[in-house]
Amino acid sequence: MATEEKAQSHKPPRNVHSPQEWLRQNLFNTWYNVILSLLSIGFILFISKGILTWAFTEAKWSVIPANLQLILIGSYPRDQIWRIWTVIYLLSVLLGMSAGIWHGIVRRFAIILACVWLICAIIPFQLATRGLFLGIVVSIAISYLIASNKISWHRWIVIGWLLSFPMTMIVLRGFGENAVLTSNWGGLLLTLILAIVGICASFPLGVFLALCRQSKLPAIRWISTTYIETIRGVPLITILFMGSVLIPIFMPEMNIDQVVRMMIGITFFSAAYMAENVRGGLQAIPRGQTEAAHALGLNYPKTMLFIVLPQALRSVIPAIVGQFISLFKDTSLVSIIGLIDLLGVAKSITANREWLGLQAEVYLFAAVIYFVFSYSMSYVSTEVEASLGVGNT
Amino acid sequence: MANNTTNIPFWRDIRVLRVLFQILFLVGVILLAGLLYTNMQRGLKNLNLELSLDFLENEAGFLISEGIEYDPSDTYLKAFWVGVMNTLRVSLIGVVCATLLGLFFGIARLSSNWLVRKIATVYVECFRNIPLLLQILFWYTAILRFPLVKDSFSLFNSVYINNRGIYIPALQSGTGLSTWIVFLCVGLIIATILYIIRWRQLKQMDIPGFRAKWALPAFVVVAICGWFLTPGKPLATELPVLNVFNFSGGLRLTPEFTAVLIGLSAYTGAYIAEIVRSGIQAVSKGQREAARAVGLNGAQTLRLIILPQSVPIIIPPLTSQYLNLAKNSSLAVAMGFPDMFAVGNTILSQTGQSIPVFAMVMLSYLTISLTTSAAMNWYNSWINRKGRS
């Protein structure tokens, strides 16, 4: 009891300010701040007036609902959409179960996602679509309740997440007559798939390259250093063009389609940057850690896997997530090569005779989608950082 | 004892294993390269192409919309060079603009004014989280929607903005330029002497101070005197003039160039703002308080305490942002701005010589990257040395 009271007495007093006081302290405390505040208010009014008048009087937003399906899934066959719904339901169940087991940030994420789906269900789509949206919310909730506090299941859930990636690909593509070729993938769906494949493939490759670059064996170190520096010295678009033009020359027999070539290009490009980020973390680990592991009799792979990498990766989470975000944004470059990703769809809609001259509306909508994904990634990263206690050791 | 060491079989001897492992790795890499090489030979044969650089001497035969002097009858090599110059031009101007934007918003994010801080935060978050390509395309369509030439938007009757680009006054050498340059040289010499005298004096008195306090005004005074003393005008500005259908004279920034420049500057500026902010915040609060306790005023604190400590923190990430900007300028290909990559792409589609063209493009970018990072590394070590002494 006594310690609790002591702890309470240490809390700083809460400053409750009246709005006037707040204004005086934050906006009008010195003469130059008064000028700056007035200038800023003028600037905000000018910009928001321009944007609002445009958005409510000139902009023709009808282009968005008319093309929404195109923006989201591109030319994915409409009779095969059940595949996408299956994937979403599978992932939702997994997410709900994870939220039930781990609580904390995963639960918060699941709740936010459920709210987003709920909002989607309120928007007047077709009745069936709204029902499916509601179904997602329900499935998240039910799987949460089923798995809640069943901590012993966590191993299965991890395996489930690992399997979810190939499963997604298989379900989306399908086999036999009804197979949806990758050339039909498009819109936001293609952007997300490219980003997820890029992230999942470039991360292990990057870690591997970083370990090679830190290796004591000169041949391995030089080769990986050359690779990393070469890739980092050239723009992504050259790599993508090379993937598009040179892969057919270097591998004439294998008929690799365009989407896979882009995936390869993005992965090899991002891995070099990932390697540099991971190397930063590896260098920050004191030598004593490796030496202690050797003294305990761990060999090189075990030392790396159980001692060095967990600490190194934890300390560079912000840099790695930053790399993931730029990878996500960089997927838009495939539209230059001719794939119809989110940006490609936006370009093709504005090239359509029916919607000519509506670039601003379509581009803004695409920008909002990109922003939401990038921003939520960086938000999750700061949350994860906080929960792992990075920076306050 | 000696037995013990010799008894280790060679397949468990770490020294042997190391060499073996490296040899294996190298053999693997060489095998892969060899496989790719034979594949390439076969692929080239299928396409009826020969691997040589002779095609660079051929006539290019395509137009390039802007850049240094060039004619379609020039060689492919010359065309590529035009592209290289365009890339350098947009990158250099972009670096300057992005640095200014980044400095401005980075300092604004640390302002004591809540509104200024929020505006800077919104700028940084918006521009960082949207793909650069989308931004560039957005600016491009925005510029194409500017008014027509005949009702251009004009600023002080010297800058004109319309859907064909931005027209600004051009600087031209006048009649008395050579005389004025002599004046400038004299001013430079005087300024250098004054700088050295002031520097010695400060060193002797052992106090901090502004070393160019005498040199800078002296140079400016000499330059201004020279301007008025030279017969004729040393520099003349040529204003853009509206003719029947288009502007003549002045300097024209094409819509493509402007869009790439705005996009690159705003995007990279957001990243630089974050770098500047974190660099300044990395200097501990105690340093600031100590500076005030010693009696330094605000400007002195910034110049003598904060900046010397934050600049070395800022420079390495700043370098990589500059490099990113130069590499990102290749996105200009999406709108047809003839940069190095776009020209290379045109050459590729005309000649089909994909491998040499890619090698040229990649080598050029690598050269730019390596020179920039070498220069910035040199500057960084210079700053660090200065800080220590």
PDB file of C-alpha atoms in Angstrom, chain B residues 48-287:
ATOM      1  CA  ASN B  48      20.253 -12.450 -84.653  1.00  0.00           C
ATOM      2  CA  LEU B  49      22.238  -9.932 -82.644  1.00  0.00           C
ATOM      3  CA  GLU B  50      25.943  -9.455 -82.251  1.00  0.00           C
ATOM      4  CA  LEU B  51      27.492  -8.180 -79.069  1.00  0.00           C
ATOM      5  CA  SER B  52      29.447  -5.079 -80.074  1.00  0.00           C
ATOM      6  CA  LEU B  53      29.573  -1.355 -79.489  1.00  0.00           C
ATOM      7  CA  ASP B  54      29.832  -0.439 -83.171  1.00  0.00           C
ATOM      8  CA  PHE B  55      26.200   0.620 -83.324  1.00  0.00           C
ATOM      9  CA  LEU B  56      27.049   3.685 -81.221  1.00  0.00           C
ATOM     10  CA  GLU B  57      28.668   5.265 -84.284  1.00  0.00           C
ATOM     11  CA  ASN B  58      25.496   4.955 -86.344  1.00  0.00           C
ATOM     12  CA  GLU B  59      23.146   7.827 -87.007  1.00  0.00           C
ATOM     13  CA  ALA B  60      20.543   8.160 -84.260  1.00  0.00           C
ATOM     14  CA  GLY B  61      17.786   9.584 -86.390  1.00  0.00           C
ATOM     15  CA  PHE B  62      15.376  10.418 -83.574  1.00  0.00           C
ATOM     16  CA  LEU B  63      14.505  13.802 -82.125  1.00  0.00           C
ATOM     17  CA  ILE B  64      15.227  14.751 -78.542  1.00  0.00           C
ATOM     18  CA  SER B  65      12.821  17.352 -77.245  1.00  0.00           C
ATOM     19  CA  GLU B  66      15.226  19.262 -75.016  1.00  0.00           C
ATOM     20  CA  GLY B  67      18.793  19.450 -73.804  1.00  0.00           C
ATOM     21  CA  ILE B  68      22.129  20.489 -75.226  1.00  0.00           C
ATOM     22  CA  GLU B  69      22.604  21.033 -78.942  1.00  0.00           C
ATOM     23  CA  TYR B  70      21.771  17.898 -80.883  1.00  0.00           C
ATOM     24  CA  ASP B  71      20.618  16.921 -84.321  1.00  0.00           C
ATOM     25  CA  PRO B  72      18.927  13.675 -85.417  1.00  0.00           C
ATOM     26  CA  SER B  73      21.844  13.107 -87.790  1.00  0.00           C
ATOM     27  CA  ASP B  74      24.240  12.817 -84.827  1.00  0.00           C
ATOM     28  CA  THR B  75      25.427   9.464 -83.529  1.00  0.00           C
ATOM     29  CA  TYR B  76      23.756   7.314 -80.883  1.00  0.00           C
ATOM     30  CA  LEU B  77      26.632   8.152 -78.555  1.00  0.00           C
ATOM     31  CA  LYS B  78      25.880  11.866 -78.857  1.00  0.00           C
ATOM     32  CA  ALA B  79      22.185  11.203 -78.246  1.00  0.00           C
ATOM     33  CA  PHE B  80      23.046   9.275 -75.098  1.00  0.00           C
ATOM     34  CA  TRP B  81      25.277  12.125 -73.973  1.00  0.00           C
ATOM     35  CA  VAL B  82      22.345  14.544 -74.336  1.00  0.00           C
ATOM     36  CA  GLY B  83      20.390  12.237 -72.039  1.00  0.00           C
ATOM     37  CA  VAL B  84      23.208  12.165 -69.499  1.00  0.00           C
ATOM     38  CA  MET B  85      23.330  15.965 -69.459  1.00  0.00           C
ATOM     39  CA  ASN B  86      19.558  16.149 -68.982  1.00  0.00           C
ATOM     40  CA  THR B  87      19.762  13.761 -66.034  1.00  0.00           C
ATOM     41  CA  LEU B  88      22.550  15.810 -64.483  1.00  0.00           C
ATOM     42  CA  ARG B  89      20.662  19.057 -65.043  1.00  0.00           C
ATOM     43  CA  VAL B  90      17.430  17.913 -63.426  1.00  0.00           C
ATOM     44  CA  SER B  91      19.324  16.188 -60.586  1.00  0.00           C
ATOM     45  CA  LEU B  92      21.527  19.151 -59.710  1.00  0.00           C
ATOM     46  CA  ILE B  93      18.692  21.680 -59.714  1.00  0.00           C
ATOM     47  CA  GLY B  94      16.555  19.140 -57.857  1.00  0.00           C
ATOM     48  CA  VAL B  95      19.209  18.684 -55.179  1.00  0.00           C
ATOM     49  CA  VAL B  96      19.327  22.429 -54.559  1.00  0.00           C
ATOM     50  CA  CYS B  97      15.529  22.784 -54.403  1.00  0.00           C
ATOM     51  CA  ALA B  98      15.091  19.686 -52.234  1.00  0.00           C
ATOM     52  CA  THR B  99      17.737  20.873 -49.796  1.00  0.00           C
ATOM     53  CA  LEU B 100      16.075  24.271 -49.460  1.00  0.00           C
ATOM     54  CA  LEU B 101      12.643  22.704 -48.979  1.00  0.00           C
ATOM     55  CA  GLY B 102      14.024  20.147 -46.538  1.00  0.00           C
ATOM     56  CA  LEU B 103      15.878  22.746 -44.473  1.00  0.00           C
ATOM     57  CA  PHE B 104      12.821  24.976 -44.352  1.00  0.00           C
ATOM     58  CA  PHE B 105      10.374  22.258 -43.299  1.00  0.00           C
ATOM     59  CA  GLY B 106      12.886  20.490 -41.055  1.00  0.00           C
ATOM     60  CA  ILE B 107      13.369  23.667 -39.043  1.00  0.00           C
ATOM     61  CA  ALA B 108       9.621  24.363 -39.191  1.00  0.00           C
ATOM     62  CA  ARG B 109       8.995  20.979 -37.559  1.00  0.00           C
ATOM     63  CA  LEU B 110      11.005  22.171 -34.562  1.00  0.00           C
ATOM     64  CA  SER B 111       9.245  25.520 -34.357  1.00  0.00           C
ATOM     65  CA  SER B 112       7.729  26.596 -31.068  1.00  0.00           C
ATOM     66  CA  ASN B 113       4.626  27.554 -33.044  1.00  0.00           C
ATOM     67  CA  TRP B 114       2.048  24.761 -33.028  1.00  0.00           C
ATOM     68  CA  LEU B 115       0.500  25.629 -36.415  1.00  0.00           C
ATOM     69  CA  VAL B 116       3.834  25.860 -38.220  1.00  0.00           C
ATOM     70  CA  ARG B 117       4.845  22.525 -36.723  1.00  0.00           C
ATOM     71  CA  LYS B 118       1.623  20.859 -37.859  1.00  0.00           C
ATOM     72  CA  ILE B 119       1.832  22.237 -41.398  1.00  0.00           C
ATOM     73  CA  ALA B 120       5.376  20.881 -41.709  1.00  0.00           C
ATOM     74  CA  THR B 121       4.271  17.492 -40.343  1.00  0.00           C
ATOM     75  CA  VAL B 122       1.419  17.269 -42.836  1.00  0.00           C
ATOM     76  CA  TYR B 123       3.807  18.130 -45.681  1.00  0.00           C
ATOM     77  CA  VAL B 124       6.311  15.476 -44.623  1.00  0.00           C
ATOM     78  CA  GLU B 125       3.744  12.716 -44.082  1.00  0.00           C
ATOM     79  CA  CYS B 126       1.832  13.401 -47.295  1.00  0.00           C
ATOM     80  CA  PHE B 127       4.797  13.552 -49.614  1.00  0.00           C
ATOM     81  CA  ARG B 128       6.672  10.662 -48.042  1.00  0.00           C
ATOM     82  CA  ASN B 129       3.809   8.205 -48.160  1.00  0.00           C
ATOM     83  CA  ILE B 130       2.725   8.613 -51.779  1.00  0.00           C
ATOM     84  CA  PRO B 131       4.747   7.035 -54.598  1.00  0.00           C
ATOM     85  CA  LEU B 132       6.986   9.482 -56.411  1.00  0.00           C
ATOM     86  CA  LEU B 133       5.800   8.307 -59.814  1.00  0.00           C
ATOM     87  CA  LEU B 134       2.207   9.155 -58.903  1.00  0.00           C
ATOM     88  CA  GLN B 135       3.300  12.587 -57.695  1.00  0.00           C
ATOM     89  CA  ILE B 136       5.238  13.313 -60.871  1.00  0.00           C
ATOM     90  CA  LEU B 137       2.300  12.250 -63.057  1.00  0.00           C
ATOM     91  CA  PHE B 138      -0.012  14.388 -60.946  1.00  0.00           C
ATOM     92  CA  TRP B 139       2.157  17.492 -61.376  1.00  0.00           C
ATOM     93  CA  TYR B 140       2.471  16.786 -65.073  1.00  0.00           C
ATOM     94  CA  THR B 141      -1.287  16.677 -65.619  1.00  0.00           C
ATOM     95  CA  ALA B 142      -1.643  19.756 -63.425  1.00  0.00           C
ATOM     96  CA  ILE B 143       0.828  21.695 -65.595  1.00  0.00           C
ATOM     97  CA  LEU B 144      -0.870  20.554 -68.801  1.00  0.00           C
ATOM     98  CA  ARG B 145      -4.069  22.106 -67.449  1.00  0.00           C
ATOM     99  CA  PHE B 146      -2.484  25.530 -67.106  1.00  0.00           C
ATOM    100  CA  PRO B 147      -3.940  28.286 -69.323  1.00  0.00           C
ATOM    101  CA  LEU B 148      -3.206  28.389 -73.041  1.00  0.00           C
ATOM    102  CA  VAL B 149      -0.311  30.409 -74.423  1.00  0.00           C
ATOM    103  CA  LYS B 150      -2.442  33.388 -75.412  1.00  0.00           C
ATOM    104  CA  ASP B 151      -3.801  33.848 -71.903  1.00  0.00           C
ATOM    105  CA  SER B 152      -0.663  32.944 -69.978  1.00  0.00           C
ATOM    106  CA  PHE B 153      -0.408  33.719 -66.322  1.00  0.00           C
ATOM    107  CA  SER B 154       2.300  36.349 -65.922  1.00  0.00           C
ATOM    108  CA  LEU B 155       4.389  37.499 -62.967  1.00  0.00           C
ATOM    109  CA  PHE B 156       5.800  41.050 -63.202  1.00  0.00           C
ATOM    110  CA  ASN B 157       5.678  40.729 -66.998  1.00  0.00           C
ATOM    111  CA  SER B 158       8.869  38.681 -66.924  1.00  0.00           C
ATOM    112  CA  VAL B 159       7.803  35.191 -65.863  1.00  0.00           C
ATOM    113  CA  TYR B 160       5.044  33.530 -67.880  1.00  0.00           C
ATOM    114  CA  ILE B 161       3.288  30.321 -66.947  1.00  0.00           C
ATOM    115  CA  ASN B 162       1.166  28.404 -69.443  1.00  0.00           C
ATOM    116  CA  ASN B 163       0.513  24.843 -70.527  1.00  0.00           C
ATOM    117  CA  ARG B 164       3.678  24.767 -72.618  1.00  0.00           C
ATOM    118  CA  GLY B 165       5.863  25.343 -69.617  1.00  0.00           C
ATOM    119  CA  ILE B 166       7.311  28.153 -67.581  1.00  0.00           C
ATOM    120  CA  TYR B 167       9.152  31.002 -69.284  1.00  0.00           C
ATOM    121  CA  ILE B 168      11.707  32.859 -67.207  1.00  0.00           C
ATOM    122  CA  PRO B 169      14.183  35.626 -68.106  1.00  0.00           C
ATOM    123  CA  ALA B 170      17.530  34.359 -69.360  1.00  0.00           C
ATOM    124  CA  LEU B 171      20.875  35.802 -68.360  1.00  0.00           C
ATOM    125  CA  GLN B 172      23.121  36.806 -71.230  1.00  0.00           C
ATOM    126  CA  SER B 173      26.646  38.161 -71.327  1.00  0.00           C
ATOM    127  CA  GLY B 174      26.739  41.856 -72.169  1.00  0.00           C
ATOM    128  CA  THR B 175      29.404  44.070 -73.693  1.00  0.00           C
ATOM    129  CA  GLY B 176      31.413  44.868 -70.580  1.00  0.00           C
ATOM    130  CA  LEU B 177      31.490  41.382 -69.124  1.00  0.00           C
ATOM    131  CA  SER B 178      35.266  40.904 -69.434  1.00  0.00           C
ATOM    132  CA  THR B 179      35.992  44.190 -67.650  1.00  0.00           C
ATOM    133  CA  TRP B 180      33.617  43.267 -64.860  1.00  0.00           C
ATOM    134  CA  ILE B 181      35.254  39.868 -64.468  1.00  0.00           C
ATOM    135  CA  VAL B 182      38.577  41.664 -63.893  1.00  0.00           C
ATOM    136  CA  PHE B 183      36.889  43.653 -61.138  1.00  0.00           C
ATOM    137  CA  LEU B 184      35.531  40.457 -59.618  1.00  0.00           C
ATOM    138  CA  CYS B 185      38.999  38.898 -59.585  1.00  0.00           C
ATOM    139  CA  VAL B 186      40.453  41.944 -57.860  1.00  0.00           C
ATOM    140  CA  GLY B 187      37.635  41.792 -55.316  1.00  0.00           C
ATOM    141  CA  LEU B 188      38.312  38.096 -54.731  1.00  0.00           C
ATOM    142  CA  ILE B 189      41.990  38.750 -54.064  1.00  0.00           C
ATOM    143  CA  ILE B 190      41.236  41.574 -51.620  1.00  0.00           C
ATOM    144  CA  ALA B 191      38.626  39.384 -49.894  1.00  0.00           C
ATOM    145  CA  THR B 192      41.074  36.510 -49.515  1.00  0.00           C
ATOM    146  CA  ILE B 193      43.707  38.777 -47.947  1.00  0.00           C
ATOM    147  CA  LEU B 194      41.149  40.240 -45.530  1.00  0.00           C
ATOM    148  CA  TYR B 195      39.874  36.755 -44.670  1.00  0.00           C
ATOM    149  CA  ILE B 196      43.378  35.570 -43.772  1.00  0.00           C
ATOM    150  CA  ILE B 197      44.098  38.702 -41.703  1.00  0.00           C
ATOM    151  CA  ARG B 198      40.816  38.319 -39.796  1.00  0.00           C
ATOM    152  CA  TRP B 199      41.398  34.595 -39.307  1.00  0.00           C
ATOM    153  CA  ARG B 200      44.891  35.234 -37.829  1.00  0.00           C
ATOM    154  CA  GLN B 201      43.512  37.949 -35.598  1.00  0.00           C
ATOM    155  CA  LEU B 202      40.742  35.727 -34.277  1.00  0.00           C
ATOM    156  CA  LYS B 203      43.232  32.946 -33.666  1.00  0.00           C
ATOM    157  CA  GLN B 204      45.511  35.294 -31.772  1.00  0.00           C
ATOM    158  CA  MET B 205      42.724  36.621 -29.585  1.00  0.00           C
ATOM    159  CA  ASP B 206      41.351  33.074 -29.223  1.00  0.00           C
ATOM    160  CA  ILE B 207      37.719  34.110 -29.493  1.00  0.00           C
ATOM    161  CA  PRO B 208      34.989  32.722 -31.746  1.00  0.00           C
ATOM    162  CA  GLY B 209      33.872  35.041 -34.492  1.00  0.00           C
ATOM    163  CA  PHE B 210      32.715  35.373 -38.055  1.00  0.00           C
ATOM    164  CA  ARG B 211      35.846  34.974 -40.193  1.00  0.00           C
ATOM    165  CA  ALA B 212      34.417  36.489 -43.362  1.00  0.00           C
ATOM    166  CA  LYS B 213      33.241  39.595 -41.479  1.00  0.00           C
ATOM    167  CA  TRP B 214      35.535  41.886 -43.490  1.00  0.00           C
ATOM    168  CA  ALA B 215      36.065  39.798 -46.584  1.00  0.00           C
ATOM    169  CA  LEU B 216      32.412  39.475 -47.565  1.00  0.00           C
ATOM    170  CA  PRO B 217      31.505  43.211 -47.497  1.00  0.00           C
ATOM    171  CA  ALA B 218      34.747  44.070 -49.256  1.00  0.00           C
ATOM    172  CA  PHE B 219      33.989  41.692 -52.097  1.00  0.00           C
ATOM    173  CA  VAL B 220      30.427  42.973 -52.430  1.00  0.00           C
ATOM    174  CA  VAL B 221      31.594  46.604 -52.480  1.00  0.00           C
ATOM    175  CA  VAL B 222      34.194  45.913 -55.177  1.00  0.00           C
ATOM    176  CA  ALA B 223      31.692  43.954 -57.256  1.00  0.00           C
ATOM    177  CA  ILE B 224      29.075  46.722 -57.083  1.00  0.00           C
ATOM    178  CA  CYS B 225      31.618  49.447 -57.855  1.00  0.00           C
ATOM    179  CA  GLY B 226      32.825  47.404 -60.800  1.00  0.00           C
ATOM    180  CA  TRP B 227      29.260  47.013 -62.066  1.00  0.00           C
ATOM    181  CA  PHE B 228      28.786  50.757 -62.267  1.00  0.00           C
ATOM    182  CA  LEU B 229      32.315  51.613 -63.426  1.00  0.00           C
ATOM    183  CA  THR B 230      32.366  49.251 -66.421  1.00  0.00           C
ATOM    184  CA  PRO B 231      31.206  50.819 -69.672  1.00  0.00           C
ATOM    185  CA  GLY B 232      28.049  49.125 -70.917  1.00  0.00           C
ATOM    186  CA  LYS B 233      26.114  46.426 -69.080  1.00  0.00           C
ATOM    187  CA  PRO B 234      28.134  43.345 -68.066  1.00  0.00           C
ATOM    188  CA  LEU B 235      25.073  41.098 -67.878  1.00  0.00           C
ATOM    189  CA  ALA B 236      21.812  41.502 -69.691  1.00  0.00           C
ATOM    190  CA  THR B 237      18.525  39.787 -69.005  1.00  0.00           C
ATOM    191  CA  GLU B 238      16.511  38.626 -71.949  1.00  0.00           C
ATOM    192  CA  LEU B 239      12.803  38.661 -71.253  1.00  0.00           C
ATOM    193  CA  PRO B 240      10.445  36.189 -72.881  1.00  0.00           C
ATOM    194  CA  VAL B 241       8.232  37.955 -75.411  1.00  0.00           C
ATOM    195  CA  LEU B 242       4.857  36.786 -76.643  1.00  0.00           C
ATOM    196  CA  ASN B 243       4.745  36.494 -80.426  1.00  0.00           C
ATOM    197  CA  VAL B 244       1.722  35.445 -82.421  1.00  0.00           C
ATOM    198  CA  PHE B 245       1.617  31.811 -81.360  1.00  0.00           C
ATOM    199  CA  ASN B 246       4.387  31.293 -78.873  1.00  0.00           C
ATOM    200  CA  PHE B 247       6.999  32.935 -76.708  1.00  0.00           C
ATOM    201  CA  SER B 248      10.451  33.712 -77.962  1.00  0.00           C
ATOM    202  CA  GLY B 249      13.535  34.575 -75.966  1.00  0.00           C
ATOM    203  CA  GLY B 250      14.025  33.829 -72.308  1.00  0.00           C
ATOM    204  CA  LEU B 251      14.486  30.405 -70.837  1.00  0.00           C
ATOM    205  CA  ARG B 252      11.781  27.802 -71.222  1.00  0.00           C
ATOM    206  CA  LEU B 253      11.206  25.108 -68.612  1.00  0.00           C
ATOM    207  CA  THR B 254       9.202  22.416 -70.365  1.00  0.00           C
ATOM    208  CA  PRO B 255       6.200  20.831 -68.617  1.00  0.00           C
ATOM    209  CA  GLU B 256       8.090  17.518 -68.392  1.00  0.00           C
ATOM    210  CA  PHE B 257      11.123  19.131 -66.824  1.00  0.00           C
ATOM    211  CA  THR B 258       9.032  21.192 -64.416  1.00  0.00           C
ATOM    212  CA  ALA B 259       6.937  18.197 -63.353  1.00  0.00           C
ATOM    213  CA  VAL B 260       9.999  16.049 -62.691  1.00  0.00           C
ATOM    214  CA  LEU B 261      11.690  18.881 -60.850  1.00  0.00           C
ATOM    215  CA  ILE B 262       8.687  19.662 -58.620  1.00  0.00           C
ATOM    216  CA  GLY B 263       8.054  15.974 -57.940  1.00  0.00           C
ATOM    217  CA  LEU B 264      11.670  15.158 -57.104  1.00  0.00           C
ATOM    218  CA  SER B 265      12.156  18.272 -54.974  1.00  0.00           C
ATOM    219  CA  ALA B 266       8.969  17.893 -52.967  1.00  0.00           C
ATOM    220  CA  TYR B 267       9.431  14.146 -52.421  1.00  0.00           C
ATOM    221  CA  THR B 268      13.108  14.295 -51.474  1.00  0.00           C
ATOM    222  CA  GLY B 269      12.526  17.510 -49.533  1.00  0.00           C
ATOM    223  CA  ALA B 270      10.149  15.633 -47.208  1.00  0.00           C
ATOM    224  CA  TYR B 271      12.851  13.060 -46.472  1.00  0.00           C
ATOM    225  CA  ILE B 272      15.502  15.763 -46.000  1.00  0.00           C
ATOM    226  CA  ALA B 273      13.194  17.597 -43.584  1.00  0.00           C
ATOM    227  CA  GLU B 274      13.085  14.486 -41.400  1.00  0.00           C
ATOM    228  CA  ILE B 275      16.875  14.141 -41.579  1.00  0.00           C
ATOM    229  CA  VAL B 276      17.397  17.779 -40.606  1.00  0.00           C
ATOM    230  CA  ARG B 277      14.900  17.517 -37.754  1.00  0.00           C
ATOM    231  CA  SER B 278      16.408  14.364 -36.280  1.00  0.00           C
ATOM    232  CA  GLY B 279      19.923  15.742 -36.750  1.00  0.00           C
ATOM    233  CA  ILE B 280      19.154  18.866 -34.785  1.00  0.00           C
ATOM    234  CA  GLN B 281      17.208  16.932 -32.143  1.00  0.00           C
ATOM    235  CA  ALA B 282      20.148  14.556 -31.729  1.00  0.00           C
ATOM    236  CA  VAL B 283      22.181  17.344 -30.140  1.00  0.00           C
ATOM    237  CA  SER B 284      21.380  16.991 -26.485  1.00  0.00           C
ATOM    238  CA  LYS B 285      19.461  19.651 -24.637  1.00  0.00           C
ATOM    239  CA  GLY B 286      22.325  20.042 -22.168  1.00  0.00           C
ATOM    240  CA  GLN B 287      24.522  21.450 -24.938  1.00  0.00           C
TER     241      GLN B 287
END
